[in-house]
C-alpha positions in Angstrom: 0.1 0.0 -0.2 1.1 3.5 -0.7 1.8 6.2 1.9 -0.6 9.3 2.0 2.2 11.4 0.6 2.7 8.8 -2.2 6.5 8.7 -1.6 6.7 5.4 -0.2 5.2 1.9 -0.4 4.9 -0.9 2.2 4.3 -4.6 1.0 4.5 -8.1 1.9 6.8 -10.4 0.2 5.6 -14.0 -0.4 5.9 -17.1 0.3 7.9 -15.9 3.3 5.3 -13.4 4.5 7.8 -10.7 5.5 7.0 -7.0 5.7 8.8 -4.6 3.4 9.1 -0.8 2.9 10.4 0.9 -0.1 10.4 4.2 -2.3 7.6 4.5 -4.5 9.8 3.9 -7.6 10.9 0.5 -6.0 14.3 1.8 -4.8 15.6 1.6 -1.2 13.8 -1.5 -0.1 14.1 -2.4 3.6 12.9 -5.6 5.1 10.8 -4.6 8.4 10.0 -8.0 9.9 11.8 -11.4 10.0 10.5 -14.8 9.4 9.2 -15.7 12.9 6.4 -13.1 12.3 4.1 -13.9 9.4 2.7 -10.4 8.0 -0.2 -9.3 6.0 -2.6 -6.4 5.4 -0.2 -3.5 6.2 -1.6 0.1 6.6 0.4 3.4 7.1 -0.5 5.8 9.8 -1.5 9.2 8.4 1.7 10.8 9.4 3.6 8.1 7.8 5.8 7.3 11.0 4.2 4.0 11.6 2.6 0.9 10.1 -0.1 -1.3 11.4 -0.3 -4.9 10.2 -1.8 -8.1 10.8 0.8 -10.6 12.1 1.0 -14.3 13.3 3.7 -16.0 15.3 4.1 -19.8 14.8 1.2 -21.5 16.5 -0.5 -18.2 17.3 -3.6 -16.5 16.0 -3.5 -13.3 13.8 -3.2 -10.2 15.9 -2.5 -6.4 15.2 1.0 -5.1 15.3 2.6 -1.8 15.0 6.2 -1.1 13.7 8.1 2.1 13.0 8.4 2.9 9.3 12.1 3.5 9.7 12.4 0.1 11.4 12.5 -1.4 14.8 10.8 -4.0 16.9 7.1 -4.8 16.1 4.8 -4.2 19.0 1.7 -6.4 19.4 -1.2 -4.4 20.5 -4.2 -6.9 20.3 -4.6 -10.4 21.8 -7.8 -11.8 19.8 -8.3 -15.6 20.2 -9.0 -16.3 16.5 -8.0 -13.4 14.4 -7.6 -9.7 14.5 -7.4 -8.4 10.9 -7.5 -5.4 8.6 -6.1 -2.6 10.8 -7.3 0.9 9.7 -6.3 4.3 11.1 -8.3 7.1 12.5 -7.9 10.4 10.7 -5.6 11.8 13.7 -3.6 8.7 14.2 -4.7 8.1 17.7 -7.0 4.9 17.2 -7.0 1.8 15.1 -10.1 0.1 14.1 -9.8 -3.7 13.1 -12.1 -6.7 12.4 -12.0 -9.3 15.0 -13.2 -12.9 14.8 -13.7 -14.4 18.3 -15.2 -17.4 19.9 -18.6 -17.1 21.7 -20.3 -19.9 23.2 -18.2 -22.4 20.8 -19.1 -20.3 17.8 -17.1 -17.7 15.8 -18.5 -14.3 15.2 -17.2 -11.2 13.8 -17.1 -7.4 14.9 -15.2 -4.2 14.4 -13.3 -3.0 17.4 -11.7 0.4 17.9 -8.5 0.4 20.1 -7.4 3.8 21.7 -3.7 3.7 21.2 -3.0 5.9 24.3 -5.3 4.1 26.8 -5.3 0.7 25.0 -9.0 0.8 25.9 -11.0 -1.5 23.2 -14.6 -0.6 22.2 -16.9 -2.4 19.6 -18.3 -0.3 16.8 -22.0 -0.1 17.4 -24.1 -2.3 15.2 -20.8 -4.2 13.8 -21.8 -7.6 15.3 -21.3 -10.0 12.1 -19.2 -7.3 10.2 -15.4 -7.2 9.4 -12.8 -5.8 7.3 -13.1 -2.1 8.1 -11.7 0.8 6.2 -11.9 4.3 8.0 -12.1 7.3 5.5 -9.5 10.0 5.6 -11.9 12.6 7.4 -12.9 10.1 10.1 -16.7 10.5 9.2 -17.4 7.0 7.8 -16.3 3.4 8.1 -16.6 1.1 5.2 -16.8 -2.6 5.9 -18.4 -5.9 5.0 -20.1 -9.0 6.6 -18.2 -11.9 7.3 -20.0 -13.6 4.5 -18.0 -11.1 2.1 -21.1 -10.6 0.0 -21.9 -6.9 0.5 -20.3 -3.4 1.1 -21.3 -1.5 4.3 -21.0 2.1 5.4 -21.2 3.4 8.8 -21.9 7.2 9.4 -20.3 8.1 12.9 -22.3 11.5 13.0 -25.9 9.4 12.4 -24.6 6.3 14.2 -26.2 4.3 11.3 -25.2 1.5 8.9 -26.1 1.7 5.2 -25.7 -1.2 2.7 -24.0 0.3 -0.4 -23.7 -2.8 -2.4 -25.1 -6.5 -2.4 -25.3 -9.5 -4.7 -22.2 -8.6 -6.9 -20.2 -11.8 -5.9 -17.7 -12.3 -3.2 -16.2 -8.9 -2.3 -12.4 -8.5 -2.5 -10.4 -5.6 -1.2 -12.0 -2.4 -0.7 -10.5 1.2 -0.7 -11.5 4.8 -0.4 -10.6 7.1 -3.4 -8.2 9.7 -2.2 -10.9 12.6 -2.3 -13.1 10.3 0.1 -16.1 10.6 -2.2 -16.2 7.1 -3.6 -15.2 3.6 -2.7 -13.3 1.2 -4.8 -13.7 -2.7 -4.6 -13.6 -5.9 -6.8 -15.2 -9.1 -6.7 -14.3 -12.6 -7.5 -15.7 -16.1 -7.7 -18.6 -14.8 -10.0 -18.8 -15.0 -13.7 -19.0 -11.1 -13.8 -15.8 -10.5 -11.6 -14.8 -6.7 -12.0 -13.5 -3.7 -10.4 -16.2 -1.2 -9.2 -16.6 2.4 -7.9 -19.5 3.7 -5.9 -20.1 7.3 -5.0 -21.1 7.5 -1.6 -23.3 10.7 -2.1 -25.9 9.1 -4.4 -25.0 5.3 -4.5 -24.1 5.4 -8.2 -22.3 2.2 -9.2 -20.2 1.9 -12.0 -18.0 -0.9 -13.5 -14.3 0.4 -13.9 -13.2 -2.8 -15.7 -14.0 -6.6 -16.0 -11.5 -9.0 -14.6 -12.9 -12.3 -15.9 -9.9 -12.5 -18.2 -7.1 -11.1 -15.7 -4.9 -13.7 -13.9 -4.6 -12.5 -10.3 -2.5 -13.4 -7.4 -4.5 -15.1 -4.5 -2.9 -14.2 -1.0 -4.1 -15.7 2.2 -7.1 -13.4 2.3 -8.1 -13.3 -1.4 -7.0 -11.6 -4.4 -5.3 -8.2 -3.4 -6.1 -4.8 -5.0 -4.6 -1.2 -4.2 -4.1 1.8 -5.6 -0.6 2.7 -7.0 1.6 5.4 -5.3 2.3 7.1 -8.2 -1.3 7.4 -9.4 -3.3 8.3 -6.2 -4.7 11.4 -7.6 -5.7 9.5 -11.2 -6.5 6.4 -9.1 -4.6 3.4 -10.8 -5.3 0.3 -9.4 -2.4 -2.2 -8.5 -3.2 -5.9 -9.7 -4.1 -5.2 -13.1 -2.8 -1.7 -13.7 -6.4 -0.2 -14.7 -6.3 3.6 -14.6 -9.7 5.2 -13.5 
């Protein structure tokens, strides 16, 4: 993923699942984690100083870790018993939201948790039971997410304290991301004959197909085929994975 200033990228190298940082042009690559900590789903802090990611040590569940972007030890900040995934930063960088899958009465259930980094207090986002995979908008006003069945795109309005269904019945939802202007949501679908990249405008729920991916060979990571915006094209919005410019 690209940093907010589009000068750097963070990525996971497979199959060893190590975390790396590099300049946007690919130079200056630096390894941030070793082989004893499996890394995935990294996200930059708003100021670019830290990276939050999901990590798993041998025999342990996925949890959320923080690591300085300049390098240093990784700090585990959650302790979910099944998996804590998809860390996403608040606008001011003081909180992290993430999708948590935990065991309740012998059954697994999803929810979105918000962690205050200063107090380490954990709160569940209202109405998020059964919902996972959050993406906080850059202005902090909205949270994008999906149900654990991965068949919809949901939007939480913090001011109204209300969830809205943006998209449903388009196939399995892959990776979601806000456009840089915060007005639209990009997402992709898979395991459907109509697999495609889509963009939906939040103001009026206008949905448009950006490009079909039915003929595109895609890399499937541990959490499905990855999609993200390229650093050099954050303003024009190019999607990494198929190099489709919007």
